[in-house]
mmCIF file of C-alpha atoms in Angstrom:
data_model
loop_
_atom_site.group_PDB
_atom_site.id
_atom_site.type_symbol
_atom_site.label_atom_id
_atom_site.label_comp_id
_atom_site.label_asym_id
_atom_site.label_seq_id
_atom_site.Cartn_x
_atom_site.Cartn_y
_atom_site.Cartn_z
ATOM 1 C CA UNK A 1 -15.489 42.969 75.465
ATOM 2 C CA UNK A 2 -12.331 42.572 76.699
ATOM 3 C CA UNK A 3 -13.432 40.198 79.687
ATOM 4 C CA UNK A 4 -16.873 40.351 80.403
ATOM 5 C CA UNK A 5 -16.843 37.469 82.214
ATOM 6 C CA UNK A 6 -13.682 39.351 84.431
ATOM 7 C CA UNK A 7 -12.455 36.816 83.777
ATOM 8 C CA UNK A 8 -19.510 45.527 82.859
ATOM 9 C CA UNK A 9 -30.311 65.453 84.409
ATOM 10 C CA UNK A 10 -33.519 64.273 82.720
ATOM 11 C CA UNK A 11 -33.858 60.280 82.579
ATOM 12 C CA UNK A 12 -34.204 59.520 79.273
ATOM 13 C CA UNK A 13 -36.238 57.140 77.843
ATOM 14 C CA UNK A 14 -36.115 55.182 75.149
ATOM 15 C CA UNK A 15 -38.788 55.111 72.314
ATOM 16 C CA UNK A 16 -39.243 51.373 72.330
ATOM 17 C CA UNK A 17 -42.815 49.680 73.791
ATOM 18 C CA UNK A 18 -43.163 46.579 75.222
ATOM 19 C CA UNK A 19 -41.709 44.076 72.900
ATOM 20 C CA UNK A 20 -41.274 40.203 73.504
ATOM 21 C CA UNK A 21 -37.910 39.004 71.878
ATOM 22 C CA UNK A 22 -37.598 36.434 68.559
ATOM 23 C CA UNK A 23 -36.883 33.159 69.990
ATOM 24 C CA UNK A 24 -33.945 31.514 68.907
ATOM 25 C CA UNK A 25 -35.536 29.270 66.608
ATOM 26 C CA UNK A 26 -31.891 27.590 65.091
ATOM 27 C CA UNK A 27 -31.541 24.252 63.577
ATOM 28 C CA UNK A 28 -27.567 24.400 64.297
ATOM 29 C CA UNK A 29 -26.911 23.858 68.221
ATOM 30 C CA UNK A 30 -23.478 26.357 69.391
ATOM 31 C CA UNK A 31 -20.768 23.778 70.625
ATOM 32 C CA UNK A 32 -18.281 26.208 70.967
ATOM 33 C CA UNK A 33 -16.430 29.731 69.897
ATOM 34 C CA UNK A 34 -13.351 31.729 70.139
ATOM 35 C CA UNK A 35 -12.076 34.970 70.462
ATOM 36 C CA UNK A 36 -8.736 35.797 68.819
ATOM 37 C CA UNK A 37 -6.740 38.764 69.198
ATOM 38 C CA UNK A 38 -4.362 39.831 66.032
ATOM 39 C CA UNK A 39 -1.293 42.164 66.392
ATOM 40 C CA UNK A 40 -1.527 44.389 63.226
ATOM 41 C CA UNK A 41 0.512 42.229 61.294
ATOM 42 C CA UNK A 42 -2.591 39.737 61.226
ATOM 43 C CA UNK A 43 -0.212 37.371 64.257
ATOM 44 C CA UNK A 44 -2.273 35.945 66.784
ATOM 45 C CA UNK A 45 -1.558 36.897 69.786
ATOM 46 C CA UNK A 46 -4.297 35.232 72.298
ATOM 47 C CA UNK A 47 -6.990 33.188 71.667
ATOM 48 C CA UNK A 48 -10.260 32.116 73.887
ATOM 49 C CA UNK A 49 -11.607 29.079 73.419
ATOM 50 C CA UNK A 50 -15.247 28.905 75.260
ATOM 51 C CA UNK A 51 -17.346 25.082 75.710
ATOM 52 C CA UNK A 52 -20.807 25.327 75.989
ATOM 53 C CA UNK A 53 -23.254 23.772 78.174
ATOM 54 C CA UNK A 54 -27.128 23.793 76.999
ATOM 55 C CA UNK A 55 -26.031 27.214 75.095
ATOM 56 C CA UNK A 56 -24.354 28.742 78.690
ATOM 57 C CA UNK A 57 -20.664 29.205 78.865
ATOM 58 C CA UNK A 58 -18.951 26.317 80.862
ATOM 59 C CA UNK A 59 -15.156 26.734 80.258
ATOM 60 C CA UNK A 60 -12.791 29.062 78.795
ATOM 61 C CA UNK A 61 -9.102 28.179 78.102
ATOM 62 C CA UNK A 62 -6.844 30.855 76.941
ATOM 63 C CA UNK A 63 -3.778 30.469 74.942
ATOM 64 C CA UNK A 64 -0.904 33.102 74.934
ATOM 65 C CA UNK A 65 0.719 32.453 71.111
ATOM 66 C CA UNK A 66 3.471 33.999 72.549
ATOM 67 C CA UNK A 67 4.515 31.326 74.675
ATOM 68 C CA UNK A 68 1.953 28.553 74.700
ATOM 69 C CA UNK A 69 1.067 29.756 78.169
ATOM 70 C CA UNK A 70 -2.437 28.404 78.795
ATOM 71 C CA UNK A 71 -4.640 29.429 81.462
ATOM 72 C CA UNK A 72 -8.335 28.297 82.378
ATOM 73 C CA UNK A 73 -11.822 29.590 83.391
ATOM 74 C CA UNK A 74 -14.406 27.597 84.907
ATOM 75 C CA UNK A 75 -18.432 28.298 85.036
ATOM 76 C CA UNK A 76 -20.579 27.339 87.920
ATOM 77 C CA UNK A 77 -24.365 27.328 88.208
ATOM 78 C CA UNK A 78 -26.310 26.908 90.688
ATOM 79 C CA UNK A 79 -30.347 26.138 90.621
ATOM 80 C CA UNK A 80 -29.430 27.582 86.417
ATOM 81 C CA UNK A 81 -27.787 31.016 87.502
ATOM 82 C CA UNK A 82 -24.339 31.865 86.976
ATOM 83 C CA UNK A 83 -22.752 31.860 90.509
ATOM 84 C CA UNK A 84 -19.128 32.088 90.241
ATOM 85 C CA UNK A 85 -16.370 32.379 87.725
ATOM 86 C CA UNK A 86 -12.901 30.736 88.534
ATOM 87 C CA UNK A 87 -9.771 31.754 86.521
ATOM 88 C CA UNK A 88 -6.830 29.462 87.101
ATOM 89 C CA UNK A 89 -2.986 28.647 85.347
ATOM 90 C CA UNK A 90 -0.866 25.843 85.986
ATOM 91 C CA UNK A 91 -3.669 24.260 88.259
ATOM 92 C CA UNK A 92 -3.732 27.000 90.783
ATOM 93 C CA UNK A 93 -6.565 29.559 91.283
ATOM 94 C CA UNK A 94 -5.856 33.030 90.229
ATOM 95 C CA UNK A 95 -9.101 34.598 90.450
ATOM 96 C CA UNK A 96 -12.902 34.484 91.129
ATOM 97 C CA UNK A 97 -15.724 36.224 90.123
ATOM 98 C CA UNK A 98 -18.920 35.928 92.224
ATOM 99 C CA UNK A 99 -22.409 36.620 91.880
ATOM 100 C CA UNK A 100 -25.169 36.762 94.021
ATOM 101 C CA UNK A 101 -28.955 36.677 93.919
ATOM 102 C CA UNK A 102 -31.679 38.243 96.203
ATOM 103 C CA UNK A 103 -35.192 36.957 94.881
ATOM 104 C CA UNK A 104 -33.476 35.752 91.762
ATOM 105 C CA UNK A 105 -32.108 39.528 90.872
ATOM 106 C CA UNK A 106 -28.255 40.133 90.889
ATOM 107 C CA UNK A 107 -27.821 42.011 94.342
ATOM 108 C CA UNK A 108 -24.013 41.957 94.527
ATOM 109 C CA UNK A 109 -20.822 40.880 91.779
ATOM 110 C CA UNK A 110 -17.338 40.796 93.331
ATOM 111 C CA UNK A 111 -14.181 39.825 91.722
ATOM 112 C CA UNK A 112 -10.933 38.647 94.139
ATOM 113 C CA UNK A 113 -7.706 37.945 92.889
ATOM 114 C CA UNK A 114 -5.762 35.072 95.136
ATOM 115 C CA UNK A 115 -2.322 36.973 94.858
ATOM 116 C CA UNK A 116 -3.627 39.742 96.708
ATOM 117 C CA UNK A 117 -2.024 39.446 100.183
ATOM 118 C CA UNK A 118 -5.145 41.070 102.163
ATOM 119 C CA UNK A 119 -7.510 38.745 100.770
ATOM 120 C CA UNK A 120 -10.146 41.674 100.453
ATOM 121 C CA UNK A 121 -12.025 41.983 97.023
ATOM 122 C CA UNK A 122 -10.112 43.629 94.032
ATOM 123 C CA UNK A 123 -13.544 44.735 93.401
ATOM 124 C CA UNK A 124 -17.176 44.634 95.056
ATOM 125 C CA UNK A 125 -20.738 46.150 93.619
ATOM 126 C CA UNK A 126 -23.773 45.687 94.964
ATOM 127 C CA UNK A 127 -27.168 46.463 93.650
ATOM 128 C CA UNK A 128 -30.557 47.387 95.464
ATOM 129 C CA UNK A 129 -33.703 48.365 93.689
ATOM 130 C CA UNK A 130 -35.551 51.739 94.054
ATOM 131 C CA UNK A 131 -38.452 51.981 92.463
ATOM 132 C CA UNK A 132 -37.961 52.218 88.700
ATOM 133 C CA UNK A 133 -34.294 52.228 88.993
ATOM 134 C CA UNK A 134 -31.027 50.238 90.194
ATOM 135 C CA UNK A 135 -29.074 51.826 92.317
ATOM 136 C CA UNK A 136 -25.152 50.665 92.909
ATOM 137 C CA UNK A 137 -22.381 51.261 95.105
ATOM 138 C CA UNK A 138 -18.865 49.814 93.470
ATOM 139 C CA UNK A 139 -15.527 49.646 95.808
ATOM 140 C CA UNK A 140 -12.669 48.973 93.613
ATOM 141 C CA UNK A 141 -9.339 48.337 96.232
ATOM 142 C CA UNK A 142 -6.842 48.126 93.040
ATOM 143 C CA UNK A 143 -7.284 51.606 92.140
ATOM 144 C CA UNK A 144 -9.196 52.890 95.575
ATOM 145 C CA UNK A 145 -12.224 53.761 93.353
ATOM 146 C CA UNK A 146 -15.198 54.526 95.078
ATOM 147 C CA UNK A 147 -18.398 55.076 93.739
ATOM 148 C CA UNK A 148 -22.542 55.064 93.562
ATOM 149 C CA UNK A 149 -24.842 55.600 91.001
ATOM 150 C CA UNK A 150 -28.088 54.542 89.176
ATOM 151 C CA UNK A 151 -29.008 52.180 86.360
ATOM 152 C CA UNK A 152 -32.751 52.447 84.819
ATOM 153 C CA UNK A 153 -33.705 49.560 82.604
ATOM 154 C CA UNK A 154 -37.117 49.855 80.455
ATOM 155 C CA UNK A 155 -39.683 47.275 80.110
ATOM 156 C CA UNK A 156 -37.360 44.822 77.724
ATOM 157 C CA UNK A 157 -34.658 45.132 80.550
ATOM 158 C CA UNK A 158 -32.320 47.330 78.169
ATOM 159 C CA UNK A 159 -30.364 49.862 79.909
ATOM 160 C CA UNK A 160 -31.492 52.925 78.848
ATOM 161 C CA UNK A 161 -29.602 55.422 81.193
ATOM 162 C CA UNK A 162 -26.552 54.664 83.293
ATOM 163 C CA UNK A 163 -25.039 57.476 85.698
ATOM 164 C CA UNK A 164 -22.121 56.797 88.438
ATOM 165 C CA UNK A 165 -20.521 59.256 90.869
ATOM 166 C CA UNK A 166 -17.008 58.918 91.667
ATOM 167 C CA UNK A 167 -16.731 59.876 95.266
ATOM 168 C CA UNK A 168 -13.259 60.280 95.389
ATOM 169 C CA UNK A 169 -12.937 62.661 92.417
ATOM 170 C CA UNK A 170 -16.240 64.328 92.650
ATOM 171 C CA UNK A 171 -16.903 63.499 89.178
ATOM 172 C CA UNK A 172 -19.963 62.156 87.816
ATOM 173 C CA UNK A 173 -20.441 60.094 84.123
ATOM 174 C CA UNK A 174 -23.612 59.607 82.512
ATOM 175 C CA UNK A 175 -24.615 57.053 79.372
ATOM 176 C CA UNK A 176 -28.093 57.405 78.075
ATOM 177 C CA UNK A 177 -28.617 54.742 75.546
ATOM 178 C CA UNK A 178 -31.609 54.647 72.608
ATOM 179 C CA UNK A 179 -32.708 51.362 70.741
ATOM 180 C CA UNK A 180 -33.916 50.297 68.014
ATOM 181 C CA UNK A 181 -37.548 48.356 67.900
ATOM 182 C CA UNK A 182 -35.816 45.145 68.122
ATOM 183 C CA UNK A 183 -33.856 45.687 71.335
ATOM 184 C CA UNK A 184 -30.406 46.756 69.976
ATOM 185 C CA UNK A 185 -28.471 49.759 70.771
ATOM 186 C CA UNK A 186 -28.402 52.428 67.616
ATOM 187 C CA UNK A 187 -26.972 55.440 70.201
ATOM 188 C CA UNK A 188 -25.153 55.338 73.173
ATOM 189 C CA UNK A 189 -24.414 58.995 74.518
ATOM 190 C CA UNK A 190 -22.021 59.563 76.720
ATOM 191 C CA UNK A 191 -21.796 62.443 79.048
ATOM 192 C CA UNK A 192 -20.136 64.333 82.039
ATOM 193 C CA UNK A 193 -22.356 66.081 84.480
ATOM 194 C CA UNK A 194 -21.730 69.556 86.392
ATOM 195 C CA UNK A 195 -24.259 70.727 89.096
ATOM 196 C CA UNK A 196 -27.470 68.829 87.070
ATOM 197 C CA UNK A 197 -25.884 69.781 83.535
ATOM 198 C CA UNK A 198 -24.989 67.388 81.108
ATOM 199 C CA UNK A 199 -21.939 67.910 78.567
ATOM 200 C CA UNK A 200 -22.162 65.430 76.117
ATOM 201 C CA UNK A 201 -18.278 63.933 75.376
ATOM 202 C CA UNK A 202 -19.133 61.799 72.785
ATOM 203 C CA UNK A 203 -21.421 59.059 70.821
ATOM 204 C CA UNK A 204 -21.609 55.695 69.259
ATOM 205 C CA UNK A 205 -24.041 55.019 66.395
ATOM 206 C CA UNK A 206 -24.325 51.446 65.635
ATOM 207 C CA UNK A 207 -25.984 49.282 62.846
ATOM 208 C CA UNK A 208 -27.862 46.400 62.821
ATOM 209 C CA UNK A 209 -28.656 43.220 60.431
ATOM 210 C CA UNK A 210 -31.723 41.530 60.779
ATOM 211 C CA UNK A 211 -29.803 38.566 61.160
ATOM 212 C CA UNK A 212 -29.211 36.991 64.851
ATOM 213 C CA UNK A 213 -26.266 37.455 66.741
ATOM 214 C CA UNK A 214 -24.879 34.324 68.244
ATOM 215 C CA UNK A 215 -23.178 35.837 70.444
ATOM 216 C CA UNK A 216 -25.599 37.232 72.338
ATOM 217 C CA UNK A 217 -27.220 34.373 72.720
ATOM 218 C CA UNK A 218 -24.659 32.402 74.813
ATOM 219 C CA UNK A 219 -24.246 35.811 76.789
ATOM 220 C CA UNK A 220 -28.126 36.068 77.575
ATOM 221 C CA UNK A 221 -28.228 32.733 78.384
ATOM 222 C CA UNK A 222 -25.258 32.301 80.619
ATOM 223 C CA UNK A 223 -25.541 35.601 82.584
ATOM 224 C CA UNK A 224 -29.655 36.500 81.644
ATOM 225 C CA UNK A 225 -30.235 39.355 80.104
ATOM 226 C CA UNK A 226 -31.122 41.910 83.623
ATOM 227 C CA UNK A 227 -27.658 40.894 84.468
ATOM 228 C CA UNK A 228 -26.054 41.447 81.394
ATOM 229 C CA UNK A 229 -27.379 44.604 80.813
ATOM 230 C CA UNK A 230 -26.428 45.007 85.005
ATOM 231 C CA UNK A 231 -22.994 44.398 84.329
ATOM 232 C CA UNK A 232 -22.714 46.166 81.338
ATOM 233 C CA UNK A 233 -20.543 49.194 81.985
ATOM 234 C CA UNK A 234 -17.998 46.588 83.884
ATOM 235 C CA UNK A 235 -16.214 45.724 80.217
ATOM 236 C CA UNK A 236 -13.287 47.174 78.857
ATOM 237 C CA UNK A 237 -13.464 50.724 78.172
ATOM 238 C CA UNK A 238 -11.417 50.275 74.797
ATOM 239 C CA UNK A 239 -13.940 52.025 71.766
ATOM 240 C CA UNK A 240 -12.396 49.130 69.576
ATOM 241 C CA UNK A 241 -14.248 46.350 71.198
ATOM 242 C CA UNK A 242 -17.665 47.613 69.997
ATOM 243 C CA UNK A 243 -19.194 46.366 73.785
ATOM 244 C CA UNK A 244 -22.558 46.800 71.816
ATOM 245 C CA UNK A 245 -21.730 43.250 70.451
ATOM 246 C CA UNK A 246 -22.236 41.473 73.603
ATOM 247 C CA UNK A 247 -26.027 43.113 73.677
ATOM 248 C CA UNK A 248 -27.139 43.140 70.484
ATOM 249 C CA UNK A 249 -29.760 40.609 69.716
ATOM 250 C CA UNK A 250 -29.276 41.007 65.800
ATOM 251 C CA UNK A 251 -25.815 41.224 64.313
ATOM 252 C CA UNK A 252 -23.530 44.749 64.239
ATOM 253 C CA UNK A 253 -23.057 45.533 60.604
ATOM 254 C CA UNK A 254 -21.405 48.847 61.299
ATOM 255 C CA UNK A 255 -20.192 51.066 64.874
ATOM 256 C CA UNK A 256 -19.255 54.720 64.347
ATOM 257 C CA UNK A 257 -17.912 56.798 67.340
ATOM 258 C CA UNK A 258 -17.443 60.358 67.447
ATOM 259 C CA UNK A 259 -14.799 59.859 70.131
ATOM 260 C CA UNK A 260 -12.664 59.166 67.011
ATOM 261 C CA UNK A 261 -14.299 61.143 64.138
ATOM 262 C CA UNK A 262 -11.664 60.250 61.251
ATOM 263 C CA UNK A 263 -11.395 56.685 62.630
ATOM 264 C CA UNK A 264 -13.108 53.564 61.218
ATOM 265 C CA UNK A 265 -14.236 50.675 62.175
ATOM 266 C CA UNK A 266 -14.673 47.320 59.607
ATOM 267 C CA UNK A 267 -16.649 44.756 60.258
ATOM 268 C CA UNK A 268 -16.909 41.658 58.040
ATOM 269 C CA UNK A 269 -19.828 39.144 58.939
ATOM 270 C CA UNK A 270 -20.570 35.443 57.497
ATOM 271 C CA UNK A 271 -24.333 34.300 57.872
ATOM 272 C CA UNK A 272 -25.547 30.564 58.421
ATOM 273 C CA UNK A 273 -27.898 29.394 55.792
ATOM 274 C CA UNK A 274 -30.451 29.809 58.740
ATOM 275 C CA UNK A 275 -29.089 33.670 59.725
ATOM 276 C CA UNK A 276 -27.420 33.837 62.523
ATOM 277 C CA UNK A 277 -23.160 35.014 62.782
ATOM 278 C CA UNK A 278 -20.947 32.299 62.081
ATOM 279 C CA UNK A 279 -17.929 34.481 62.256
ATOM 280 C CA UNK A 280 -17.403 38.256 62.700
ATOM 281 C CA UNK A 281 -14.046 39.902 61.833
ATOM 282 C CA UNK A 282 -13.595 43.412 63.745
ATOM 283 C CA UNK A 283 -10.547 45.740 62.712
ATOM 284 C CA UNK A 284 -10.122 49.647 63.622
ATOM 285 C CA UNK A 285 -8.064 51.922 61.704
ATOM 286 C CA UNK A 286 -6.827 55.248 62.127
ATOM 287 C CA UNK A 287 -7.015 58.172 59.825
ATOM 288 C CA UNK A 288 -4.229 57.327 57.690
ATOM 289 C CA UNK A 289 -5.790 53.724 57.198
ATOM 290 C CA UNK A 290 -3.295 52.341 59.250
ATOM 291 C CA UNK A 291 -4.511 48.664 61.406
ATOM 292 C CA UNK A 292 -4.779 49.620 65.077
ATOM 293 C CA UNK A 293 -6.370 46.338 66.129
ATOM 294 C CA UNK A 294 -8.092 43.223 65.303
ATOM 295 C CA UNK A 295 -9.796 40.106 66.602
ATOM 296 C CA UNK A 296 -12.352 37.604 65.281
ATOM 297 C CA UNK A 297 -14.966 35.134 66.812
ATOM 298 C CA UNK A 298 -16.112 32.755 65.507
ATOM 299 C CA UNK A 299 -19.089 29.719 66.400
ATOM 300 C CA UNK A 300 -18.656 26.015 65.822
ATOM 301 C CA UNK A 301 -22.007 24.545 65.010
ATOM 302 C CA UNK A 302 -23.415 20.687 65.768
ATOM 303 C CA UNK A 303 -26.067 19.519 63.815
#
């Protein structure tokens, strides 16, 4: 992940029709989860706590195990879209993240951080539509990033093929992404592109139950799933997060990345009686088995 909630040549296409998605039919009602991070000595070193609200994120506090620092993030809606995201420690505002709508789409994110002196956004993209595509412009001041691109979405509103120019560094990335007939990502290909030729860097293959993952349902239904999918390639670029996660409507059983051919990933999964993830326990390793990291989330249920 690391903080979604910042707090993301030929088109291809995906081989998927149009599909309407399994309801969340679930007895058990999600109260709340966390996220905690493990040094490789199995010490916790942060942990997210996240309330829900009618299955939408409402607050996040963070502890640092370190030294009991605790820090807070606050959800606000407005008309039942997410509109803005404040991050704040020791009562005062350190951040916000937020999003606006034109004719209910996401036309523009922006994240500020109050300790920057200019006031100006750490980071601003805003999104118009072009026919069958999204097209973006990002300005990110902390780094002077600039950059455009396009994101195409097929009829089930996955992202099937993400490319962004860095204007700067003349350099241009491309992600085409495949799934599966149930809406989750089995391939995500990721590529650099030289005068309309694409040289593939590297792949993910990822595995599916056919169990329901939990935590993409608090995800689509805090941020919907056009905006999700939007936002997307905002996340942590880390391999060892598995991002996939976040989108997957049924649970990741297994992620495999040639960007690390000899490394593996381990994931360990408990099931409700009614199959969806109760807990999932991620852990990457190098080639000499040796723990590089490790966190676990897990879902408190009410009845």
């Amino acid at each position: 992940m690391r903080k979604i909630y910042f707090v993301l040549s030929i088109i291809f296409l995906a081989a998927c029709s149009k599909q309407t998605d399994v309801p969340y039919i679930n007895t058990n009602i999600v109260e709340s989860f966390s996220i905690t991070y493990f040094n490789i000595t199995g010490i916790p070193l942060t942990t997210e706590n996240f309330s829900l609200e009618n299955n939408k994120i409402a607050n996040v506090t963070i502890l640092n195990h370190s030294n009991n620092e605790i820090s807070n993030i606050t959800y606000n809606y407005s008309s039942d879209k997410l509109t803005k995201i404040v991050s704040t420690k020791n009562n005062v505002e350190t951040s916000v993240t937020e999003l606006l709508y034109n004719d209910n789409q996401l036309s523009e994110i922006s994240f500020i951080k109050n300790d920057n002196l200019d006031g100006t956004n750490i980071l601003k993209v805003n999104y118009t539509s072009d026919l069958n595509s999204i097209l973006f412009s990002s300005k990110n001041n902390s780094n002077n990033e600039i950059s455009n691109g396009t994101i195409t979405l097929d009829t089930n509103d996955n992202r099937i093929y993400f490319e962004e120019n860095d204007l700067i560094n003349n350099q241009t990335k491309v992600i085409q992404t495949e799934y599966d007939a149930t809406n989750n990502p089995k391939k995500e290909m990721f590529f650099s592109k030289d005068n309309n030729i694409l040289h593939l860097n590297f792949s993910n293959i990822i595995t599916h139950n056919s169990e329901r993952n939990t935590l993409y349902n608090i995800y689509e239904n805090t941020y919907s799933k056009r905006t999700l999918m939007l936002i997307y390639h905002l996340q942590s670029k880390a391999i060892n997060n598995i991002n996939t996660k976040n989108i997957s409507p049924n649970i990741v059983s297994e992620f495999h990345s040639s960007f690390a051919d000899n490394f593996q990933f381990k994931i360990d999964n408990t099931i409700t009686n009614d199959g969806f993830l109760e807990k999932g326990i991620y852990k990457y390793y190098d080639n000499n088995s040796n723990l590089i990291s490790h966190f676990e989330i897990e879902f408190s249920f009410k009845n």
